[in-house]
Coordinates of C-alpha atoms in Angstrom, one line a residue:
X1 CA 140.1 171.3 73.2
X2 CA 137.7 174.6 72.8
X3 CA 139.5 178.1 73.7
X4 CA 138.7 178.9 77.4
X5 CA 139.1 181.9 79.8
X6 CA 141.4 181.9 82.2
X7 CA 142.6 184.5 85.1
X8 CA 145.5 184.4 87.4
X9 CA 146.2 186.9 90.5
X10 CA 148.2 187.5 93.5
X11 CA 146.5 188.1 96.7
X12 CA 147.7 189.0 99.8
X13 CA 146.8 186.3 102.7
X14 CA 144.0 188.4 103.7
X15 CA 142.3 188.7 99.9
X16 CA 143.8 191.9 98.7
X17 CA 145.4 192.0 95.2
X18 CA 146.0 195.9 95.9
X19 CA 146.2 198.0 98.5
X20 CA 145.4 202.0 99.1
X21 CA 146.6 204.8 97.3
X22 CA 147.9 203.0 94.2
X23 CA 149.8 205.3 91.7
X24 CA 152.3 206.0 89.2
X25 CA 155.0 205.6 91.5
X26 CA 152.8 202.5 93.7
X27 CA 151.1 200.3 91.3
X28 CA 150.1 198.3 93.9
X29 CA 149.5 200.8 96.7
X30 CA 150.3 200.1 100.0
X31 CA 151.2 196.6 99.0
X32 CA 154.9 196.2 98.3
X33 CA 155.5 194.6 94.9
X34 CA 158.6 193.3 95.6
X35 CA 156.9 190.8 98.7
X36 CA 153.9 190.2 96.6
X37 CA 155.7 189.2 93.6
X38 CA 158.9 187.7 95.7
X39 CA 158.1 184.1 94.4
X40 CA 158.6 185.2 90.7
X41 CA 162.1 187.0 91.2
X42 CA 163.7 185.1 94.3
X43 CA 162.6 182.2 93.8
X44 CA 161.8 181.6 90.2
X45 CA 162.8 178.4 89.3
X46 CA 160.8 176.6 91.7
X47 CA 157.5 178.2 89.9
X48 CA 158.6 178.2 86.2
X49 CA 155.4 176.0 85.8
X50 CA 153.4 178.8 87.2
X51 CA 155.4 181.7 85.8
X52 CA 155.5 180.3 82.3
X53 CA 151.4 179.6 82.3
X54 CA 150.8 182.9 82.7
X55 CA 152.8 184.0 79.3
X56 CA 151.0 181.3 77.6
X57 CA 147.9 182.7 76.6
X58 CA 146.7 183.8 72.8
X59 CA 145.4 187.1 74.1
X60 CA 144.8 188.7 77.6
X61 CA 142.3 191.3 78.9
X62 CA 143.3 193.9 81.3
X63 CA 141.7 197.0 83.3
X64 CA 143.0 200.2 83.0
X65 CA 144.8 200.3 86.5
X66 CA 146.8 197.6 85.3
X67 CA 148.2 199.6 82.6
X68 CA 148.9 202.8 84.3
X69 CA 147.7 204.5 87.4
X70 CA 144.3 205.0 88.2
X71 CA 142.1 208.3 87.6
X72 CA 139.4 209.8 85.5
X73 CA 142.0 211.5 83.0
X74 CA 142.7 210.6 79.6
X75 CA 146.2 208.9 78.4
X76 CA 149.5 210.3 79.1
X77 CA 150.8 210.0 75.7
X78 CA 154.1 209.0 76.6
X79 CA 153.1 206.2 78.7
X80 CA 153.5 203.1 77.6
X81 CA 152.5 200.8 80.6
X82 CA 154.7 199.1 84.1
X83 CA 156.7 197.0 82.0
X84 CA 159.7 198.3 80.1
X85 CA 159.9 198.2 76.2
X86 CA 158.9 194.0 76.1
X87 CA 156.5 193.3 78.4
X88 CA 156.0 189.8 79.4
X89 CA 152.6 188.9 77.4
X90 CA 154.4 188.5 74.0
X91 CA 150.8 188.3 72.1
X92 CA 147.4 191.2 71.7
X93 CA 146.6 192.8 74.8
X94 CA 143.3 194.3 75.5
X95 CA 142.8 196.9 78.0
X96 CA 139.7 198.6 79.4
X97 CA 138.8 202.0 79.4
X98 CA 137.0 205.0 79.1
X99 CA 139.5 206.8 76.8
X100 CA 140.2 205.9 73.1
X101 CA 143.8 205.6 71.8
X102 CA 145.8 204.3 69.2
X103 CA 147.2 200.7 69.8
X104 CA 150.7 200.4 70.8
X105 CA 153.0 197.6 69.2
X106 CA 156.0 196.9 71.2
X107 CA 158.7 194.3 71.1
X108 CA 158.3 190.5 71.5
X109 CA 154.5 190.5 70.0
X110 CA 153.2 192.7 72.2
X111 CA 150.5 194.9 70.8
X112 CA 148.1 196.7 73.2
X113 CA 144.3 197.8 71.9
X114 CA 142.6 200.1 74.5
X115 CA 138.6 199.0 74.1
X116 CA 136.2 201.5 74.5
X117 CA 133.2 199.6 73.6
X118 CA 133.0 197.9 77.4
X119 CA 133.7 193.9 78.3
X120 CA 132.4 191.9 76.2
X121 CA 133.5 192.9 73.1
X122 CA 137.2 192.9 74.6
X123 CA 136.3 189.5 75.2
X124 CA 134.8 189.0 71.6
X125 CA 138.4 190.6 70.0
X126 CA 140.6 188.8 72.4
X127 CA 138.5 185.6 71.2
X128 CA 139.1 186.3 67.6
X129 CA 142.5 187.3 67.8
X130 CA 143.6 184.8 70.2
X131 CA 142.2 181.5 67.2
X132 CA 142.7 177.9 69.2
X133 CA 144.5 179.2 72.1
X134 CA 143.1 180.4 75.7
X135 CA 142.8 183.7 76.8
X136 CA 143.6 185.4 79.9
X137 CA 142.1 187.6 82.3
X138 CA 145.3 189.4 84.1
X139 CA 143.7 192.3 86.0
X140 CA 143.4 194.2 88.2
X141 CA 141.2 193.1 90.7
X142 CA 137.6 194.6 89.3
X143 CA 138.2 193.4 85.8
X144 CA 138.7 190.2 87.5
X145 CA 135.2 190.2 89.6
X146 CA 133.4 191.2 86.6
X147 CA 134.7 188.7 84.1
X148 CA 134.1 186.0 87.0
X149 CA 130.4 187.1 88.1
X150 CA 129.9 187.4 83.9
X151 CA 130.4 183.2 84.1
X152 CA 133.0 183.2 80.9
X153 CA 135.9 182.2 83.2
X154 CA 137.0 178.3 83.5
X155 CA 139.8 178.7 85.8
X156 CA 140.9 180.8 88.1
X157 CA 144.9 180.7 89.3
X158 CA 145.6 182.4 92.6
X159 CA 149.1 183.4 93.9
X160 CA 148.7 183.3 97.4
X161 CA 151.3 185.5 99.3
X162 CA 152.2 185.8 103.0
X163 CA 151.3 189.3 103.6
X164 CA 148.8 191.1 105.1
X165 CA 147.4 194.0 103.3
X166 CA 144.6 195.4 105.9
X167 CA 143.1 197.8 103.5
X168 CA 142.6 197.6 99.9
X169 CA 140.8 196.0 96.7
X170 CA 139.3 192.4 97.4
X171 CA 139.3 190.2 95.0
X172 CA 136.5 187.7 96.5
X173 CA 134.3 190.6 97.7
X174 CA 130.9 190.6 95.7
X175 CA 131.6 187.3 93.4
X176 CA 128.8 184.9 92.7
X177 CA 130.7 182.5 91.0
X178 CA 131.5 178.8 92.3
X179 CA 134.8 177.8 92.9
X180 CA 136.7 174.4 92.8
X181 CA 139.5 173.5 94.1
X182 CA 141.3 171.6 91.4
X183 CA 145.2 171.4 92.3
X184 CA 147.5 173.6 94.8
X185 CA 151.3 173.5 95.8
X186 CA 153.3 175.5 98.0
X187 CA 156.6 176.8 97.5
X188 CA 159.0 178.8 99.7
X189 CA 156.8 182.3 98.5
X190 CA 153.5 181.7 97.7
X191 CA 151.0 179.1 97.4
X192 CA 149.2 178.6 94.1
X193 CA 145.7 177.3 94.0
X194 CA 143.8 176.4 90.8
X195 CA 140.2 176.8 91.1
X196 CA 137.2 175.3 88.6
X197 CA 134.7 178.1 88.4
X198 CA 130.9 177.7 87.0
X199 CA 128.1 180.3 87.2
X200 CA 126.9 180.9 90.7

């Protein structure tokens, strides 16, 4: 089967996959991680399917919120992302942004490349690096829009989370792509839906 482009996301009920005022200290702003990402850590063995798909990807492709908190500055050199010393992609990383710096290896295969050069060509080195295997899109929510209005995504994965947000970044704000229901199941945290996307 050719490589395709993937993305998954949790959203809050009402479409938000962050909230205001996101920081160091609030990665997700006013949106509590521990609801939206409840389903993973309370309840994780009724969505290892879902849980173990999104760490199953040859490369990924990541904004610069998603790796540390958001603001014109350049790189905090001691920063080395949300996740602890093994973050959970085990395979290259490619994140977006306006600041060069050296790639970072870290344990378990992770190895992060911060790509000056715009979108597509982190999409062109996550397509080289990532050989037969997919490639995911993993956030946040404007690298998300833009790789789906750019028509190189196949699926899209939602984690849909009973909380309201109110205020925040929309994922489904502004896209043009088409999107097809293909499969959805509900467990005591979240609904996933799986959606087909073509060009709109």
């Amino acid at each position: 089967m050719a490589q395709q482009v993937h993305a998954h996301m949790m959203l809050t009920l009402d479409g938000f996959g962050t909230g205001l005022n996101q920081s160091r200290e609030r990665p997700f702003g006013t949106i509590d991680p521990r609801q939206l990402a409840r389903w993973m850590f309370e309840d994780g063995d009724n969505n290892r399917a879902e849980i173990d798909a999104i760490c199953s990807y040859g490369a990924y492709i990541m904004g610069r919120n998603m790796w540390a908190a958001p603001g014109p500055d350049a790189w905090e050199e001691d920063w080395k992302g949300w996740w602890g010393p093994n973050p959970p992609y085990h395979a290259p990383v490619f994140v977006l942004t306006h600041h060069a710096r050296p790639s970072i290896a870290m344990e378990g295969g992770n190895v992060f490349h911060f790509v000056t050069e715009g979108p597509e060509v982190a999409l062109a080195r996550a397509r080289e690096v990532a050989g037969e295997r997919n490639i995911a899109i993993a956030g946040g929510v404007s690298t998300t829009r833009h790789y789906l209005n750019a028509g190189v995504i196949e699926q899209l994965h939602l984690k849909l989370v009973p909380l309201i947000a109110g205020a925040g970044e929309r994922l489904l704000d502004g896209v043009t792509a088409k999107l097809e229901p293909i499969g959805a199941r509900s467990t005591k945290f979240v609904t996933h839906v799986d959606y087909k996307v073509s060009k709109g």
